[in-house]
Amino acid sequence: MEMVQFERMVARLETSSQQRPWLYIAEVLGLVLLGFVILLAMTGLAGLVLLAVVGGLIWVLAVGPGAVWLLVAKLGKLLIFALVPLWMLLQNSFKALFIRLPAPQGRELSRQDAPALFKALDDMRQRMKGPRFHHVLLVDDVNAAVVQRPAFGLMGFPRNYLLLGLPLLEAMTPDEAMAVVAHEYGHLSGAHGRFGAFIYRLRLTWSTVQAHVDAWQGRVGKLPSRLVGWYAPYFNAYTYVLARKQEYQADAAAAELVGLPAAQSALKRSNVAMACHSAFMDKTIETVRLEAQPPSDLAMRWAKEAAADQAASPRWLSDALDRQPNPLDTHPTLRQRLRALGVPDEHLGHSPDTLAGPSAAQVWLGEQLPQLREAQQTAWREAVNEGWTQQHQSWVERRKALADLQALEERSSDQELEVLRLTLNLEPEADHREGLAAFNAAHPDHALGQFLEGVARLDQDDDSGLANLERAIALDAHATKAASEKAWRFLLKRDTPAAEAWAQRWRDRDAWEQERARQVDTLSDQDLLLAPTLSAEARAQATTLMARHTQGVKRAWLARRQIAADPSYETYVIVLELTAWAAFRSKGPEIVQALAKEEWPFATHLCLLKSFPGYKAKLDLVGDALLR
């Protein structure tokens, strides 16, 4: 479903659901039934046809004359080809109906591990009158979630999973964390009615089933894939309005459980905690410049960071409040959710207080907390260790390259610029404007120098860097996307129309590059061919490579292709004419594949003349014979 179509449907349904809510619910119920009918119909139809064919065959063999046996024996392959697709359709339909969804991953917590947590969950369940959790998992996310995993795809017997992010628990009070959990639990407990809870689960299940069905291969597998691929997005779009309403109802259920102040604070703190954790991880990753190994106490560091006073909290909260609605996300914006909970507009920007008492992690996990922190930080360290080592080594090599360049008594202009580039890279917090400006004064037509000065100026909140970026683009159009992205990020919070203009330049350049790539990748004998413009060395290397593959090749030509989107783009085509014996034995693909494995000193396509006969006359005029 296209985005425009989706947005129009949602706008129409929002209006109709308010005017005639009973009709909207009836339509949703009809869609639910249609989904089951689709799967049952595919399964039943394939089964009936398969049964009829097999039964008819058995009957014919049982009562027919001997000639029938001979006919069946001769047509055996045709019968198999007829039965196999029906069997595959039946099998795939059952898979869609009873697909086994993957279980969520995380460290399982038992009642013995965290008695305080389970006591809080028991109290929540008793007050909200919902189902029990079969599994409670601790994960390494700044989030909490409730996942319901049906035992058989769309069928019943669900298993309920609670996923608790340890980084989130470190940043919240117990009441705030319970508000987050209660919001998720509200979707299962019937906070928006049994029918609403059923639709919520069904939306998630259909999305997961669609993801699995999309992977099926073959024509028969594509039949249920197409039906599910049509139905699941349509069902999710149609129930979007109901799902958005359910988010508000889940917030209200959480507020009823923990109180309005805690629910309001939880919404703010969860958004601030996510931004804080992102900044914390960025700062941690930056230490790869100097530290050969990743930190071994990441979880402990985060616990201290989460409890500290954060000067950036107002900015993080402001960013979250200003976030625009995502048409594909059923969650309302933070501003909308806080207003629905009764927060006055003048209080929306008030940041949550710094944690004064123990965090939810300390209260709920108790004596097990140190062990759980250690397990998570060890798992993280093992996961990133290899990449960390490689990144650290690259920084070591950059510092060595800078030292080697600085040790030179005389440097070329490119070496001078490389010194500035490496210094900018290794010391991002320093002000490099003066050195880059001096270089560009001496070398005004150096595109990379202009780009680096522009970046350095914008990093120092100096908008004169925009002129440097413009100059870099004028000198080298390849700088367009990088310069546009940098300018857009700088202007996003300062001048929205100007930022959008830079974003449009990025999109225009990207569209042009994609069109050029399409033309380069698409070979046609209608292409305009030009004489090669290779260096003598590249031409000699191509001749040597071609000489290794003379068997089966009668002649080979080399020509440059004219790319309409970018006539300056240099790309070639090597056209092969096979010997009669090689052509008779269909050796063309094998020969082309062998040549494609060689490392050609230029970008090129390889093709057979018989597949592109329109090339012949052009090659006679401009082609360079690699093999005669």
XYZ file of C-alpha atoms in Angstrom:
628
model
C 0.000 0.000 0.000
C 1.383 3.389 -1.018
C 1.933 6.003 1.702
C -0.488 8.487 0.108
C -3.174 5.811 -0.053
C -2.474 4.852 3.569
C -2.750 8.453 4.826
C -6.002 9.029 2.934
C -7.501 5.859 4.384
C -6.484 6.812 7.927
C -7.925 10.330 7.540
C -11.210 8.906 6.251
C -11.427 6.296 8.994
C -10.651 8.799 11.756
C -13.682 10.792 10.675
C -16.001 7.823 10.155
C -14.952 6.129 13.412
C -15.979 9.246 15.348
C -19.253 9.695 13.481
C -20.291 6.029 13.443
C -18.054 4.046 15.819
C -20.294 0.986 15.691
C -19.922 0.769 11.901
C -16.142 1.082 12.100
C -15.948 -1.741 14.672
C -18.194 -3.889 12.470
C -15.905 -3.281 9.486
C -12.844 -4.206 11.549
C -14.565 -7.402 12.687
C -15.359 -8.208 9.062
C -11.697 -7.757 8.147
C -10.656 -10.084 10.990
C -12.984 -12.784 9.683
C -11.771 -12.208 6.123
C -8.202 -12.900 7.201
C -9.102 -16.279 8.623
C -11.281 -17.042 5.587
C -8.333 -16.347 3.258
C -6.070 -18.823 5.025
C -8.764 -21.441 5.567
C -9.945 -21.121 1.955
C -6.442 -21.621 0.579
C -5.943 -24.615 2.833
C -9.363 -26.128 2.145
C -9.311 -25.572 -1.621
C -5.856 -27.057 -2.055
C -6.782 -29.998 0.168
C -10.050 -30.729 -1.654
C -8.482 -30.561 -5.107
C -5.560 -32.726 -4.003
C -7.942 -35.239 -2.429
C -10.135 -35.276 -5.542
C -7.198 -35.861 -7.886
C -5.693 -38.633 -5.768
C -9.103 -40.217 -5.168
C -9.995 -40.088 -8.852
C -6.687 -41.649 -9.779
C -7.188 -44.498 -7.312
C -10.733 -45.092 -8.600
C -9.610 -45.182 -12.242
C -6.835 -47.627 -11.426
C -9.217 -49.802 -9.424
C -12.064 -50.121 -11.955
C -10.430 -49.255 -15.289
C -9.073 -51.710 -17.868
C -5.415 -52.600 -18.198
C -4.909 -49.913 -20.835
C -5.573 -47.306 -18.164
C -2.603 -48.595 -16.152
C -0.403 -48.199 -19.209
C -1.688 -44.654 -19.783
C -1.069 -43.700 -16.148
C 2.449 -45.099 -16.348
C 3.164 -43.008 -19.447
C 1.668 -39.866 -17.937
C 3.303 -40.387 -14.541
C 5.499 -37.305 -14.760
C 2.567 -35.098 -15.765
C 0.543 -36.362 -12.809
C 3.416 -35.666 -10.447
C 3.808 -32.153 -11.843
C 0.075 -31.613 -11.276
C 0.062 -32.971 -7.720
C 3.253 -31.360 -6.409
C 2.008 -27.734 -6.760
C -1.230 -28.645 -4.989
C 0.722 -30.273 -2.179
C 3.014 -27.240 -1.899
C 0.022 -24.881 -1.774
C -1.560 -26.977 0.963
C 1.721 -27.082 2.893
C 2.346 -23.329 2.615
C -1.234 -22.506 3.608
C -0.883 -24.589 6.760
C 2.432 -22.866 7.460
C 0.747 -19.466 7.306
C -2.037 -20.620 9.594
C 0.115 -22.436 12.139
C 3.467 -20.699 11.715
C 5.693 -20.919 14.801
C 6.806 -17.408 15.673
C 10.300 -16.936 17.153
C 10.560 -16.463 20.902
C 11.913 -13.151 22.257
C 15.522 -13.272 23.423
C 16.936 -12.098 26.749
C 18.102 -13.245 30.192
C 15.204 -14.954 31.925
C 14.398 -13.799 35.456
C 12.748 -16.088 37.974
C 10.758 -15.229 41.058
C 13.752 -16.301 43.150
C 16.041 -13.940 41.212
C 13.883 -10.843 41.695
C 11.151 -11.285 44.326
C 10.450 -7.535 44.535
C 9.881 -7.350 40.787
C 7.496 -10.292 40.744
C 5.623 -8.923 43.740
C 5.092 -5.666 41.832
C 3.967 -7.607 38.755
C 1.557 -9.696 40.834
C 0.028 -6.529 42.263
C -0.308 -5.038 38.784
C -1.942 -8.176 37.444
C -4.411 -8.327 40.332
C -5.421 -4.678 39.953
C -5.564 -4.652 36.144
C -7.126 -8.127 35.950
C -4.984 -9.412 33.106
C -3.154 -12.600 32.129
C 0.040 -13.740 33.803
C 3.527 -13.485 32.340
C 4.992 -16.832 31.370
C 8.463 -15.348 30.887
C 10.183 -12.208 32.203
C 13.313 -11.329 30.225
C 16.007 -8.766 30.981
C 17.316 -7.109 27.802
C 19.898 -4.476 26.922
C 17.505 -1.797 25.631
C 16.208 1.527 26.897
C 12.706 0.135 26.615
C 10.133 -2.230 28.026
C 7.736 -4.346 26.020
C 5.104 -7.037 26.328
C 5.143 -9.707 23.623
C 2.461 -12.320 23.140
C 3.613 -15.372 21.234
C 0.816 -17.680 20.064
C 1.759 -21.325 20.041
C 0.461 -21.816 16.484
C 0.656 -18.645 14.421
C -2.804 -17.094 14.351
C -4.206 -19.711 16.680
C -4.519 -19.516 20.446
C -2.579 -20.735 23.507
C -0.432 -17.588 23.692
C 2.665 -17.266 25.860
C 3.166 -13.827 27.389
C 6.651 -12.312 27.591
C 7.676 -9.211 29.528
C 10.877 -7.620 28.238
C 12.567 -5.215 30.659
C 15.484 -3.098 29.511
C 18.086 -2.874 32.276
C 19.331 0.536 31.010
C 15.763 1.852 31.314
C 15.303 0.481 34.845
C 18.563 2.179 35.894
C 17.142 5.545 34.786
C 13.645 5.403 36.352
C 11.970 5.288 39.724
C 9.982 2.124 40.510
C 6.669 3.958 39.971
C 7.822 5.348 36.631
C 9.057 1.952 35.472
C 5.778 0.389 36.563
C 3.916 3.004 34.503
C 5.871 1.921 31.432
C 5.188 -1.765 32.126
C 1.519 -1.074 32.884
C 1.122 0.742 29.568
C 2.343 -2.330 27.689
C 0.388 -4.686 29.935
C -2.742 -2.638 29.315
C -2.787 -3.874 25.722
C -3.152 -7.449 26.980
C -5.267 -6.923 30.078
C -8.235 -5.438 28.274
C -7.652 -1.797 29.186
C -9.333 -1.045 25.870
C -11.741 -4.001 26.002
C -11.327 -7.641 25.066
C -11.991 -6.925 21.399
C -9.411 -4.129 21.382
C -6.823 -6.358 23.061
C -7.537 -9.077 20.505
C -7.058 -6.632 17.602
C -3.809 -5.372 19.148
C -2.410 -8.906 19.297
C -3.708 -9.725 15.830
C -1.963 -6.679 14.304
C 1.369 -7.833 15.691
C 0.764 -11.440 14.642
C -0.227 -10.587 11.069
C 2.852 -8.394 10.671
C 5.072 -11.252 11.842
C 3.289 -13.816 9.661
C 3.716 -11.505 6.656
C 7.456 -11.221 7.312
C 7.771 -15.025 7.296
C 5.503 -15.622 4.297
C 7.396 -13.042 2.208
C 10.444 -15.322 2.340
C 8.705 -18.225 0.611
C 10.044 -19.073 -2.839
C 8.531 -20.583 -5.962
C 5.326 -19.898 -7.860
C 3.153 -21.945 -5.543
C 4.693 -20.353 -2.462
C 3.993 -16.929 -3.942
C 0.215 -17.491 -4.025
C -0.308 -17.402 -0.240
C 2.503 -14.844 -0.055
C 0.616 -12.459 -2.341
C -2.674 -12.911 -0.504
C -1.077 -12.328 2.891
C 1.010 -9.511 1.397
C -2.193 -7.776 0.284
C -4.251 -8.479 3.396
C -1.787 -7.768 6.235
C -0.912 -4.162 5.213
C -4.569 -3.426 4.478
C -5.655 -4.845 7.833
C -2.991 -2.878 9.712
C -3.909 0.319 7.873
C -7.622 -0.172 8.539
C -7.068 -0.827 12.239
C -4.551 2.032 12.604
C -7.195 4.377 14.051
C -8.189 1.784 16.639
C -4.542 1.112 17.501
C -3.839 4.829 17.995
C -6.840 5.080 20.341
C -5.563 2.054 22.264
C -2.277 3.840 23.008
C -4.163 6.600 24.829
C -6.224 4.008 26.701
C -3.070 2.156 27.759
C -1.604 5.431 29.077
C -4.797 6.031 31.051
C -4.628 2.506 32.493
C -1.032 3.093 33.589
C -2.001 6.392 35.231
C -4.813 4.669 37.107
C -2.362 2.088 38.441
C 0.555 4.299 39.545
C -1.048 7.730 39.717
C -1.111 10.600 37.257
C 2.170 12.295 38.329
C 4.199 9.090 37.970
C 2.635 8.302 34.584
C 3.362 11.807 33.309
C 6.916 11.706 34.622
C 7.478 8.244 33.118
C 6.625 9.477 29.631
C 9.076 12.351 29.936
C 11.848 10.378 31.601
C 11.715 7.489 29.117
C 12.279 9.930 26.245
C 15.045 11.758 28.111
C 16.650 8.434 29.096
C 16.767 7.265 25.479
C 18.509 10.471 24.393
C 20.850 10.332 27.385
C 21.744 6.703 26.697
C 22.406 7.488 23.042
C 24.772 10.317 24.038
C 26.399 8.049 26.634
C 27.033 5.323 24.058
C 28.403 7.854 21.554
C 30.809 9.097 24.211
C 31.785 5.520 25.057
C 32.437 4.610 21.429
C 34.628 7.706 21.020
C 37.094 6.244 23.535
C 38.098 3.725 20.847
C 40.489 6.430 19.645
C 42.712 5.899 22.701
C 41.573 2.673 24.380
C 42.693 -0.628 22.843
C 39.878 -2.587 24.535
C 36.200 -1.759 25.113
C 35.320 -0.832 28.710
C 34.595 -3.758 30.992
C 32.232 -1.800 33.276
C 29.745 -0.348 30.771
C 26.632 -1.155 32.829
C 28.126 0.383 35.972
C 29.095 3.514 34.060
C 25.568 3.844 32.723
C 24.041 3.384 36.174
C 26.096 6.347 37.433
C 25.302 8.416 34.340
C 21.571 7.727 34.615
C 21.487 8.856 38.258
C 23.469 12.054 37.631
C 22.029 15.491 36.963
C 21.902 15.995 33.188
C 22.310 19.551 31.954
C 21.056 18.489 28.522
C 17.727 17.130 29.835
C 15.696 20.232 28.835
C 17.065 20.050 25.291
C 16.415 16.311 25.007
C 12.874 16.767 26.283
C 12.306 19.679 23.903
C 13.488 17.562 20.981
C 11.096 14.779 21.988
C 8.187 17.209 22.311
C 8.925 18.682 18.875
C 9.075 15.296 17.164
C 6.548 15.080 14.348
C 4.046 12.201 14.054
C 5.184 9.195 12.038
C 2.392 8.018 9.716
C 3.482 4.389 10.192
C 3.725 4.549 14.007
C 0.532 4.026 15.979
C 2.081 5.733 19.005
C 0.989 9.365 19.363
C 3.723 11.948 19.868
C 4.963 12.709 23.374
C 3.197 16.072 23.265
C -0.108 14.412 22.351
C 0.226 11.754 25.054
C 1.084 14.249 27.800
C -1.831 16.478 26.830
C -4.143 13.460 26.932
C -2.943 12.841 30.514
C -3.874 16.382 31.461
C -0.473 18.099 31.433
C -0.988 21.842 30.761
C 0.953 23.270 27.823
C 3.020 25.480 30.117
C 4.237 22.391 32.028
C 5.076 20.227 29.019
C 8.697 21.397 28.939
C 9.395 20.816 32.656
C 12.121 18.171 32.832
C 11.714 15.261 35.273
C 13.641 15.643 38.510
C 16.998 13.938 39.005
C 16.602 10.515 40.620
C 16.595 11.149 44.367
C 16.056 7.626 45.654
C 16.881 4.118 44.479
C 16.222 3.294 40.842
C 13.764 0.671 39.647
C 16.731 -1.594 38.903
C 17.952 -1.361 42.496
C 14.506 -1.942 44.015
C 13.256 -4.671 41.688
C 16.461 -6.636 41.113
C 17.949 -6.263 44.591
C 20.978 -8.400 45.380
C 21.049 -9.832 41.860
C 21.684 -6.417 40.272
C 25.532 -6.536 40.335
C 25.515 -9.983 38.759
C 23.002 -8.928 36.091
C 25.013 -5.805 35.273
C 28.153 -7.887 34.948
C 26.433 -10.357 32.613
C 25.168 -7.610 30.312
C 28.402 -5.655 30.144
C 30.388 -8.852 29.509
C 28.051 -9.844 26.671
C 28.329 -6.348 25.163
C 32.117 -6.373 25.434
C 32.380 -9.742 23.701
C 30.013 -8.614 20.935
C 31.956 -5.430 20.084
C 35.495 -6.564 20.877
C 36.565 -7.514 17.348
C 35.181 -4.363 15.730
C 36.586 -2.239 18.557
C 40.087 -3.638 18.030
C 39.925 -2.924 14.299
C 38.693 0.633 14.850
C 41.373 1.319 17.448
C 44.060 0.091 15.076
C 42.768 2.426 12.363
C 43.139 5.376 14.765
C 46.678 4.268 15.609
C 47.501 4.217 11.902
C 46.009 7.695 11.403
C 48.113 9.129 14.212
C 51.202 7.518 12.704
C 50.360 8.899 9.257
C 49.975 12.386 10.754
C 53.292 12.113 12.590
C 55.047 10.956 9.409
C 53.657 13.887 7.419
C 54.503 16.401 10.122
C 58.087 15.090 10.167
C 58.616 16.007 6.506
C 60.700 19.131 5.951
C 58.718 20.036 2.826
C 55.161 19.042 1.936
C 53.113 19.262 -1.246
C 49.714 20.960 -1.234
C 47.976 17.574 -1.040
C 50.182 16.576 1.885
C 49.446 19.884 3.643
C 45.735 19.263 3.246
C 46.110 15.697 4.486
C 47.796 17.040 7.638
C 44.821 19.344 8.194
C 42.309 16.573 7.444
C 43.951 14.132 9.848
C 44.220 16.807 12.536
C 40.531 17.625 12.116
C 39.732 13.927 12.354
C 41.919 13.255 15.388
C 41.046 16.446 17.295
C 37.354 17.089 16.519
C 36.841 19.369 19.532
C 39.577 21.837 18.504
C 39.025 24.905 16.309
C 40.694 24.247 12.949
C 39.304 27.219 11.025
C 42.509 29.241 10.938
C 44.689 26.497 9.447
C 42.109 25.510 6.831
C 41.458 29.145 5.882
C 45.184 29.687 5.343
C 45.374 26.600 3.128
C 42.393 27.697 1.031
C 43.815 31.201 0.667
C 46.884 29.634 -0.904
C 44.889 27.007 -2.866
C 41.431 28.524 -3.582
C 40.466 25.863 -6.145
C 40.901 22.830 -3.903
C 37.416 21.294 -3.414
C 38.330 19.125 -0.426
C 39.961 22.073 1.319
C 36.807 24.160 0.885
C 34.661 21.302 2.147
C 36.799 20.746 5.249
C 36.825 24.453 6.076
C 33.054 24.544 5.695
C 32.675 21.597 8.065
C 35.072 23.144 10.586
C 33.207 26.468 10.541
C 29.774 24.896 10.948
C 31.103 22.761 13.816
C 32.047 26.040 15.529
C 28.527 27.439 14.897
C 29.921 29.736 12.182
C 27.419 29.968 9.323
C 30.051 31.364 6.942
C 30.954 27.713 6.418
C 27.910 27.422 4.140
C 29.748 29.510 1.538
C 32.687 27.102 1.703
C 30.344 24.188 1.072
C 28.867 26.005 -1.930
C 32.386 26.589 -3.242
C 33.265 22.904 -2.757
C 30.220 21.843 -4.791
C 31.087 24.326 -7.541
C 34.594 22.881 -7.748
C 33.528 19.221 -7.535
C 29.910 18.118 -7.948
C 30.756 14.850 -6.188
C 30.767 16.865 -2.937
C 27.060 17.716 -3.338
C 25.551 15.037 -1.104
C 28.121 15.291 1.702
C 27.958 19.104 1.698
C 24.153 19.135 1.528
C 23.827 16.760 4.465
C 26.218 18.823 6.593
C 24.405 22.067 5.739
C 21.000 20.486 6.366
C 22.007 19.287 9.836
C 23.397 22.726 10.686
C 20.283 24.593 9.503
C 17.626 22.164 10.728
C 17.033 23.958 14.028
C 17.975 27.437 12.720
C 16.296 27.963 9.362
C 13.835 25.278 8.301
C 13.203 26.582 4.740
C 16.947 26.849 4.084
C 17.463 23.357 5.518
C 14.764 22.006 3.214
C 16.458 23.646 0.218
C 19.681 21.796 1.030
C 17.721 18.581 1.559
C 16.183 19.006 -1.896
C 19.647 19.441 -3.396
C 20.652 16.160 -1.759
C 17.556 14.422 -3.168
C 18.112 15.849 -6.653
C 21.725 14.713 -6.688
C 20.785 11.288 -5.322
C 18.083 10.857 -7.987
C 20.599 11.794 -10.680
C 23.178 9.356 -9.312
C 20.601 6.574 -9.215
C 19.568 7.276 -12.805
C 23.201 7.280 -13.875
C 23.765 3.977 -12.047
C 20.701 2.508 -13.768
C 22.022 3.524 -17.180
C 25.479 2.164 -16.374
C 24.032 -1.157 -15.206
C 21.659 -1.515 -18.175
C 23.368 -2.811 -21.304
C 21.628 -2.211 -24.647
C 22.811 -2.501 -28.239
C 21.148 0.878 -28.761
C 23.928 2.453 -26.654
C 26.132 5.008 -28.338
C 29.657 3.559 -28.500
C 32.858 5.591 -28.575
C 36.482 4.767 -29.196
C 38.292 3.787 -25.966
C 40.191 6.513 -24.113
C 42.379 4.205 -22.043
C 45.987 4.758 -21.139
C 48.532 2.616 -22.957
C 49.166 0.700 -19.735
C 45.476 -0.116 -19.195
C 45.101 -1.094 -22.866
C 48.080 -3.451 -22.627
C 46.744 -5.010 -19.420
C 43.358 -5.621 -21.067
C 45.038 -7.337 -24.021
C 47.004 -9.571 -21.644
C 43.873 -10.556 -19.725
C 41.979 -11.307 -22.924
C 44.842 -13.471 -24.180
C 44.241 -15.858 -21.257
C 40.756 -16.696 -22.552
C 41.125 -17.313 -26.279
C 39.533 -20.760 -26.288
C 36.100 -20.531 -27.884
C 36.474 -16.815 -28.690
C 36.788 -15.814 -32.341
C 37.030 -12.048 -31.844
C 36.754 -9.530 -28.993
C 36.163 -5.781 -29.180
C 36.540 -3.056 -26.573
C 34.500 0.170 -26.753
C 33.570 2.991 -24.432
C 29.871 3.412 -23.662
C 28.248 6.851 -23.769
C 26.130 7.331 -20.605
C 23.367 9.835 -21.398
C 22.954 10.986 -17.787
C 26.693 11.670 -17.439
C 28.748 11.752 -20.658
C 31.924 12.186 -18.590
C 31.403 8.841 -16.841
C 33.947 6.334 -18.140
C 32.660 2.799 -18.556
C 33.357 0.164 -21.199
C 31.918 -2.918 -22.859
C 33.831 -5.957 -24.115
C 31.895 -7.751 -26.850
C 32.739 -11.376 -27.675
C 32.118 -13.272 -30.892
C 32.344 -17.024 -30.293
C 33.677 -19.702 -32.565
C 31.030 -21.827 -34.269
C 31.927 -24.839 -32.105
C 31.710 -22.856 -28.836
C 28.393 -21.336 -29.911
C 27.024 -24.778 -30.848
C 27.987 -26.113 -27.402
C 26.456 -23.024 -25.664
C 29.770 -22.129 -24.020
C 29.011 -18.388 -24.013
C 27.914 -18.024 -20.344
C 30.901 -20.064 -19.172
C 33.360 -17.913 -21.150
C 31.785 -14.652 -19.971
C 31.835 -15.837 -16.354
C 35.530 -16.745 -16.577
C 36.383 -13.310 -17.997
C 34.262 -11.592 -15.335
C 36.451 -13.103 -12.619
C 39.478 -11.198 -13.914
C 40.418 -7.825 -12.394
C 40.001 -5.405 -15.285
C 41.757 -2.016 -14.989
C 38.524 -0.194 -15.859
C 34.770 -0.522 -15.299
C 33.321 -2.802 -17.960
C 30.481 -5.082 -19.006
C 31.083 -8.348 -20.872
C 28.581 -9.622 -23.413
C 28.137 -11.873 -26.444
C 27.711 -10.342 -29.880
C 24.824 -12.696 -30.681
C 22.893 -11.240 -27.707
C 23.558 -7.650 -28.811
C 23.685 -7.758 -32.639
C 23.115 -4.005 -32.858
C 26.681 -3.481 -31.637
C 28.274 -4.987 -34.780
C 28.175 -1.942 -37.066
C 29.269 0.381 -34.244
C 32.186 -1.856 -33.286
C 33.405 -1.907 -36.865
C 33.655 1.899 -36.647
C 35.000 2.597 -33.139
C 35.762 -0.760 -31.524
C 39.280 -1.631 -30.427
C 40.059 -5.248 -31.286
C 41.404 -7.029 -28.208
C 41.420 -10.328 -30.085
C 41.329 -10.907 -33.841
